[in-house]
Coordinates of C-alpha atoms in Angstrom, one line a residue:
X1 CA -62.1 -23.9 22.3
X2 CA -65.8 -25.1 22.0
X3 CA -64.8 -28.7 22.6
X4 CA -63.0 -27.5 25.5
X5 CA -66.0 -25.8 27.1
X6 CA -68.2 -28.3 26.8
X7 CA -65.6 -30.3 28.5
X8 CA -65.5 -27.8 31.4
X9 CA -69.0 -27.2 31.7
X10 CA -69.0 -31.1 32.4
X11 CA -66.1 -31.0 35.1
X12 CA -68.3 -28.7 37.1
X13 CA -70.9 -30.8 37.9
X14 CA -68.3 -33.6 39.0
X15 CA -68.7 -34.4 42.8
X16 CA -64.7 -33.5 43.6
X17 CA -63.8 -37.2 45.8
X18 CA -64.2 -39.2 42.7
X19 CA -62.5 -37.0 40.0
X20 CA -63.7 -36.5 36.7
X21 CA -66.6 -39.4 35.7
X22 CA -66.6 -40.3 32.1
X23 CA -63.7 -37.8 31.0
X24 CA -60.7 -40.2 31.7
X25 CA -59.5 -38.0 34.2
X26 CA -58.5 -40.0 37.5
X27 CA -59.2 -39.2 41.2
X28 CA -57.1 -36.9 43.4
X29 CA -53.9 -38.9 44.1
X30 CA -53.7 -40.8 41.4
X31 CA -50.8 -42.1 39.9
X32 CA -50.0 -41.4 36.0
X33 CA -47.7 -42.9 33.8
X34 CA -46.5 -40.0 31.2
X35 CA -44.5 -41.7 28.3
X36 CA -43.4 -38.5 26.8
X37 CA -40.3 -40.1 25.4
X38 CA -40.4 -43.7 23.7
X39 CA -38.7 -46.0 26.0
X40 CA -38.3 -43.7 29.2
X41 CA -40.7 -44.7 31.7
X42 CA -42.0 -41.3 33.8
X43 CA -44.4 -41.1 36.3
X44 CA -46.1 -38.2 38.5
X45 CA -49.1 -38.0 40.9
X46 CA -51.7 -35.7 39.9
X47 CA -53.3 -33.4 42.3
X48 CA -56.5 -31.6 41.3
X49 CA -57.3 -28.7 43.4
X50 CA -59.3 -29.2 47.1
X51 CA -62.1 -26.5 45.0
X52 CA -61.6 -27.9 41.7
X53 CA -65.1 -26.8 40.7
X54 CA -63.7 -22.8 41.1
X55 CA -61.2 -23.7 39.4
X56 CA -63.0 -25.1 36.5
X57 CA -65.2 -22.6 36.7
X58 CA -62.5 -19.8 36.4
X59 CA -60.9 -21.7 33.1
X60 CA -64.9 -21.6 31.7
X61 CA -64.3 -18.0 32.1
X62 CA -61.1 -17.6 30.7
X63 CA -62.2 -20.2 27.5
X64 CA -65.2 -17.8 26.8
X65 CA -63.1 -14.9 27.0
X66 CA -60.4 -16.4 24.2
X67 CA -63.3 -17.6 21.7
X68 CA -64.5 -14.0 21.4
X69 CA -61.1 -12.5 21.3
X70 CA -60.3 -15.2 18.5
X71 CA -63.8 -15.2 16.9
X72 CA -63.8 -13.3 13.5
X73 CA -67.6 -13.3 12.8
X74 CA -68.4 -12.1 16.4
X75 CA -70.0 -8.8 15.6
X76 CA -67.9 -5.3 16.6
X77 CA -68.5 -1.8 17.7
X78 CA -68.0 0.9 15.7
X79 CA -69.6 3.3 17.5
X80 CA -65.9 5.2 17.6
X81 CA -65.4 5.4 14.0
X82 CA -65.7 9.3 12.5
X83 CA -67.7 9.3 9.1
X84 CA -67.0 12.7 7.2
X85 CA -69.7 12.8 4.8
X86 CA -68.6 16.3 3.0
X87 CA -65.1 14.8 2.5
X88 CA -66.6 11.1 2.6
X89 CA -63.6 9.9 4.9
X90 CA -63.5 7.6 7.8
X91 CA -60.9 8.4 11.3
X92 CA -60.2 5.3 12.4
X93 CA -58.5 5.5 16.2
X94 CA -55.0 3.2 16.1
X95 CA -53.4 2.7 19.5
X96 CA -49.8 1.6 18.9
X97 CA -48.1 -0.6 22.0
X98 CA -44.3 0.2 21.7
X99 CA -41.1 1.3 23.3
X100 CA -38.6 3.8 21.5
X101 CA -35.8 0.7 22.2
X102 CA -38.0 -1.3 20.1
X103 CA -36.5 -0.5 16.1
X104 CA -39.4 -3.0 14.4
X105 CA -41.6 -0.1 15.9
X106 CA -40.6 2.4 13.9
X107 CA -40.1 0.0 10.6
X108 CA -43.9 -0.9 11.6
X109 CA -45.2 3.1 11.7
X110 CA -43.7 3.5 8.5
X111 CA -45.2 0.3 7.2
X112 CA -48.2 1.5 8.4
X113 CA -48.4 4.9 6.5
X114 CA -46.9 3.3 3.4
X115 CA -50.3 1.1 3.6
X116 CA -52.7 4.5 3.8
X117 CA -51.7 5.8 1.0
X118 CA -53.5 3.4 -0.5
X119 CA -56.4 4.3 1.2
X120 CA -56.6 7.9 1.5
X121 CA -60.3 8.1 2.6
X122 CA -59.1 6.4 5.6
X123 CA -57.8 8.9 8.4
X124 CA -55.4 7.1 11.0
X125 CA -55.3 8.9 15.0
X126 CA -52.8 7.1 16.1
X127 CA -51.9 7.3 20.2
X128 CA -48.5 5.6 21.5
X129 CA -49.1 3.7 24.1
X130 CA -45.9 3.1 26.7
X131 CA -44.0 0.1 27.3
X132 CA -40.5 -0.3 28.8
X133 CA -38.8 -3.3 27.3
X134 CA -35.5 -2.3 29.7
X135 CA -36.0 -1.1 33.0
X136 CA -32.2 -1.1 34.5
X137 CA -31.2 1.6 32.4
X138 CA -30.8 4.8 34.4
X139 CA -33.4 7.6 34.0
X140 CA -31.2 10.3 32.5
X141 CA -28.0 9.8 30.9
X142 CA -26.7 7.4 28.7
X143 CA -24.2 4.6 28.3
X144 CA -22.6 2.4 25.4
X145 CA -24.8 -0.8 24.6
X146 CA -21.9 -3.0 25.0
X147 CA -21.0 -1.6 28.4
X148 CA -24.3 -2.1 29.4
X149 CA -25.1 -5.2 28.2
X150 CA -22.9 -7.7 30.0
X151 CA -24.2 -6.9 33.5
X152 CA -27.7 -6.9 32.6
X153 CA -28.1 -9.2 29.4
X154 CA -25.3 -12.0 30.4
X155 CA -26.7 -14.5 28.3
X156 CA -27.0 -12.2 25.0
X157 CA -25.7 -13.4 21.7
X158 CA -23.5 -10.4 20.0
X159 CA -23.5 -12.4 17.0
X160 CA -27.1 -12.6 16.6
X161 CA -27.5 -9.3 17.1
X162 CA -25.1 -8.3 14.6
X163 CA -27.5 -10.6 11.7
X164 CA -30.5 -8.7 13.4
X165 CA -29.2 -5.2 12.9
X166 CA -28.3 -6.3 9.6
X167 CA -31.9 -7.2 8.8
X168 CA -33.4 -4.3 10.9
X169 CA -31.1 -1.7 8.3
X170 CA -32.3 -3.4 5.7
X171 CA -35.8 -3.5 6.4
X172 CA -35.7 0.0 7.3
X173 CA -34.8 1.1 3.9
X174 CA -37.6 0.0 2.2
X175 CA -39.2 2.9 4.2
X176 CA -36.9 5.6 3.6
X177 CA -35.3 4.8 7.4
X178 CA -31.5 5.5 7.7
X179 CA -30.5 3.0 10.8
X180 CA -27.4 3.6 12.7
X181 CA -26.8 0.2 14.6
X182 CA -23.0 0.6 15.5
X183 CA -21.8 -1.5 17.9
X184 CA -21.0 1.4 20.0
X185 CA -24.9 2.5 20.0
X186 CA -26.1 4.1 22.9
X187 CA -28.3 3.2 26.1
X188 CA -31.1 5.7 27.2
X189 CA -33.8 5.4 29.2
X190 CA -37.4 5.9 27.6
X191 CA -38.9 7.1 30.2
X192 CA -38.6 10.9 29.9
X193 CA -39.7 10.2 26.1
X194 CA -42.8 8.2 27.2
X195 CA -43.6 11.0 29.5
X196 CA -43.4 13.7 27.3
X197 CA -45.5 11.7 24.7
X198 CA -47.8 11.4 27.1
X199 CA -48.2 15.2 28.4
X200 CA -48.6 15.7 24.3
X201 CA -51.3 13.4 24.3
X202 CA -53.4 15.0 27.3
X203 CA -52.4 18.6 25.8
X204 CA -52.4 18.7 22.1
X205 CA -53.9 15.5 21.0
X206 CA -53.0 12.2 18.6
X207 CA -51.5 14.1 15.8
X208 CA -49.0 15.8 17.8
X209 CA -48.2 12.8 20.0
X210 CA -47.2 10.8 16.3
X211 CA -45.2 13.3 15.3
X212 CA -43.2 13.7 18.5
X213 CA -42.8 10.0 18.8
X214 CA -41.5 9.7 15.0
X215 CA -39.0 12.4 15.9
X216 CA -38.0 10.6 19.0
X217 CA -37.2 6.8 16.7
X218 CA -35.3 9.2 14.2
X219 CA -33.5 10.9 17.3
X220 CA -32.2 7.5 18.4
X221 CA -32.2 4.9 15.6
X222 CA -30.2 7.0 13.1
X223 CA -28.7 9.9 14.9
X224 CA -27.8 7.9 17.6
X225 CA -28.7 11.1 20.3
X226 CA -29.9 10.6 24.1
X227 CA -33.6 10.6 24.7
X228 CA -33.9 10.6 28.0
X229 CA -31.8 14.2 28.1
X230 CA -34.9 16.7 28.7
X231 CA -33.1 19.8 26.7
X232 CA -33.1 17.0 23.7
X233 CA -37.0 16.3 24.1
X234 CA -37.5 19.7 24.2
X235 CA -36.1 20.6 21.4
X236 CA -37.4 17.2 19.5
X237 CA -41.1 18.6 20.4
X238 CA -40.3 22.3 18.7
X239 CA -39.2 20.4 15.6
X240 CA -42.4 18.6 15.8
X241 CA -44.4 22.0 15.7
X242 CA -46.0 20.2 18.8
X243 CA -47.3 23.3 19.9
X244 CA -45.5 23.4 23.6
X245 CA -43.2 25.9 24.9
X246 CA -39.5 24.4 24.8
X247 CA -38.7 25.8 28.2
X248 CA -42.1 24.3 30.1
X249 CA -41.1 21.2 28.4
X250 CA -37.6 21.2 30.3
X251 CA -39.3 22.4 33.2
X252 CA -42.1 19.7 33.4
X253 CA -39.1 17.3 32.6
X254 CA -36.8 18.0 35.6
X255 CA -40.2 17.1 37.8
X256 CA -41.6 13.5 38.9
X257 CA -44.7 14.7 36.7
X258 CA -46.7 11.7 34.8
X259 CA -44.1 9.2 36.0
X260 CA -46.1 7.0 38.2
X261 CA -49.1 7.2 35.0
X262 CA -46.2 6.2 33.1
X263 CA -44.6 3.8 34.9
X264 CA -48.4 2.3 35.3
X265 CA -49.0 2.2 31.9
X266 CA -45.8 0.6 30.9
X267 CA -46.3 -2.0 34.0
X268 CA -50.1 -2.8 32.1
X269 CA -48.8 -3.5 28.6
X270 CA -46.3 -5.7 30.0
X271 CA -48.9 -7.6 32.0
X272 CA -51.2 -7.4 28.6
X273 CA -48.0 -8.7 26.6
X274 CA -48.3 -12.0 28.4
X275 CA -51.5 -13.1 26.1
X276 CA -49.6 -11.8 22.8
X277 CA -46.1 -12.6 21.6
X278 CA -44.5 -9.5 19.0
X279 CA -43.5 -5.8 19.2
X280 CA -45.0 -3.7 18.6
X281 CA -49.0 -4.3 19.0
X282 CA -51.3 -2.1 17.0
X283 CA -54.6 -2.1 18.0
X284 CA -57.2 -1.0 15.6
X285 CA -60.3 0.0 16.8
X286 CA -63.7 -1.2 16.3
X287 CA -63.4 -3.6 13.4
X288 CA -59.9 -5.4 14.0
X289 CA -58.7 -6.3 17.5
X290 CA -55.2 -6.8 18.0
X291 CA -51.9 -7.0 15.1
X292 CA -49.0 -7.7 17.0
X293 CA -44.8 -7.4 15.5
X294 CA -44.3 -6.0 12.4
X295 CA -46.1 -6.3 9.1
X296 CA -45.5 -5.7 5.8
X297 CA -48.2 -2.9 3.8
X298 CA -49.9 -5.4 2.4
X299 CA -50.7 -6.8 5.6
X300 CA -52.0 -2.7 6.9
X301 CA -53.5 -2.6 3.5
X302 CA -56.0 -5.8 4.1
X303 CA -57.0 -3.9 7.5
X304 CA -57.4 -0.7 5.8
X305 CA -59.6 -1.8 3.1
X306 CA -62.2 -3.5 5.9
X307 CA -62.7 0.3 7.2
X308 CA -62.7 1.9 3.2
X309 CA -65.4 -1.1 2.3
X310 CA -67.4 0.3 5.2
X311 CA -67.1 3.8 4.9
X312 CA -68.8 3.0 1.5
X313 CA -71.5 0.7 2.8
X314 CA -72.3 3.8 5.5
X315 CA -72.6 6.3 3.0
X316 CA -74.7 4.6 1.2
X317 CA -77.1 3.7 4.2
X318 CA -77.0 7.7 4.7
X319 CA -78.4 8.1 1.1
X320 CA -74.8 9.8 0.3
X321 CA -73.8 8.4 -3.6
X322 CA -69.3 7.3 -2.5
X323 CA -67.0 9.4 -5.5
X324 CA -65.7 7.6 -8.0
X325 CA -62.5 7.8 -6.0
X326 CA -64.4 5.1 -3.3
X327 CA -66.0 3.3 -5.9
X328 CA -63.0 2.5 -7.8
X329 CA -61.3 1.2 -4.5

């Protein structure tokens, strides 16, 4: 990336009629010889842009932009972390980037919490974030997968996903998960869920949204119910203790209420999605950026321990002597 802005930095002061001096990068119009294959002879004409200096300019930009996001010594905020110094803990905020059709999701919550309890000083709020990964499924009501499928997913490969369920049920027992991928498995649209997660969020807060969202995985991944039904999310929020009347929630449901915000949200983390490959993306605050699919503890763990190694360095700064719980960490 360095070499590659230096280059850049160079383009720019190129006069744009006689293409890039010294770079070995030929005028507009030039023709180039591109012998991708041994023995097949290819050509193409290359056209640089008329304002090739705004362009260059623009990938300057974007090359500064990727060398902090990749950078690991740049130096990080942590300005949002939440020190206890009575119960010498640390709340670390954890924005999770996921759709309740995605089941590595919900393998990667519970790989997540499996990793903290190896790090009990450190305190996880974790906030869903939405994301639709299917967007032709109707808004209420459900369907069979393998109705649905062939008219919108003509190209899928029922075989593969009978080794990926396979793997998924396997994967999910290692965590106490109990997946129900039958062939016949139902189609429902996450939108309703997302939007109740959301009016959680803006009413009662992280910890409530978590729970409701692990409730709405167990709902669909092993009882194979319909989340998009609004008398089912209601009553998944009660068993949640959620703190919201089962009645407004059906109410607030039947309404066009947080759609749009949702809808906007989902449309973002799509857009965001581009830059990153995986599902689901975590995003841990202040010390790591992004961790994208799903990881195994150890991986959590590794993350974890950079927040517990600072909660200690911070307690000491304060002139607070860490337990022998932290120290032995």
């Amino acid at each position: 990336l360095k070499l590659q802005f230096l280059y850049l930095i160079g383009a720019v002061g190129r006069a744009p009629s006689r293409g890039l001096r010294g770079t070995g990068v030929p005028k507009m119009g030039t023709k180039l010889s591109l012998p991708e294959h041994p023995g097949r002879d290819k050509s193409a004409v290359l056209v640089l842009p008329r304002f090739h200096k705004l362009f260059a300019v623009g990938l300057v930009g974007f090359t500064c932009w990727a060398h902090a996001m990749l950078d690991e010594d740049r130096p990080r905020s942590k300005a949002c972390l939440k020190i206890d110094e009575d119960e010498q803990t640390i709340t670390v905020p954890v924005w999770i980037t996921a759709d309740f059709h995605c089941p590595w999701s919900y393998i990667a919550r519970a790989s997540l919490a499996e990793a903290q309890k190896r790090y009990p000083e450190v305190k996880l709020e974790v906030k869903w974030n939405p994301t639709i990964i299917h967007t032709t499924v109707p808004v209420v009501g459900s369907l069979p997968f393998g109705e649905w499928a062939p008219k919108h997913m003509p190209k899928i490969d029922f075989d593969y996903l009978t080794q990926r369920d396979g793997l998924i049920v396997e994967r999910g027992k290692l965590f106490g998960l109990d997946f129900n991928m039958a062939p016949d498995q139902l189609m429902a649209s996450s939108v309703n869920a997302h939007r109740i997660c959301y009016q959680t969020l803006e009413q009662k807060g992280a910890e409530a949204q978590d729970a409701l969202a692990l409730q709405i995985y167990s709902a669909f991944f092993e009882r194979q119910e319909d989340i998009s039904s609004p008398w089912l999310l209601a009553d998944l929020a009660s068993r949640a203790d959620v703190g919201m009347d089962k009645d407004d929630c059906i109410r607030y449901l039947h309404t066009n209420m947080d759609r749009e915000i949702v809808n906007r949200l989902a449309m973002k983390s799509r857009t965001d999605q581009t830059l990153f490959t995986g599902s689901p993306q975590m995003n841990f605050k202040c010390i790591t950026q992004q961790v994208t699919g799903t990881q195994r503890p150890d991986t959590y763990a590794e993350i974890l321990e950079e927040y517990s190694a600072y909660l200690k360095e911070e307690l000491v700064r304060r002139g607070v002597q860490p337990r022998q719980r932290l120290l032995g960490a």
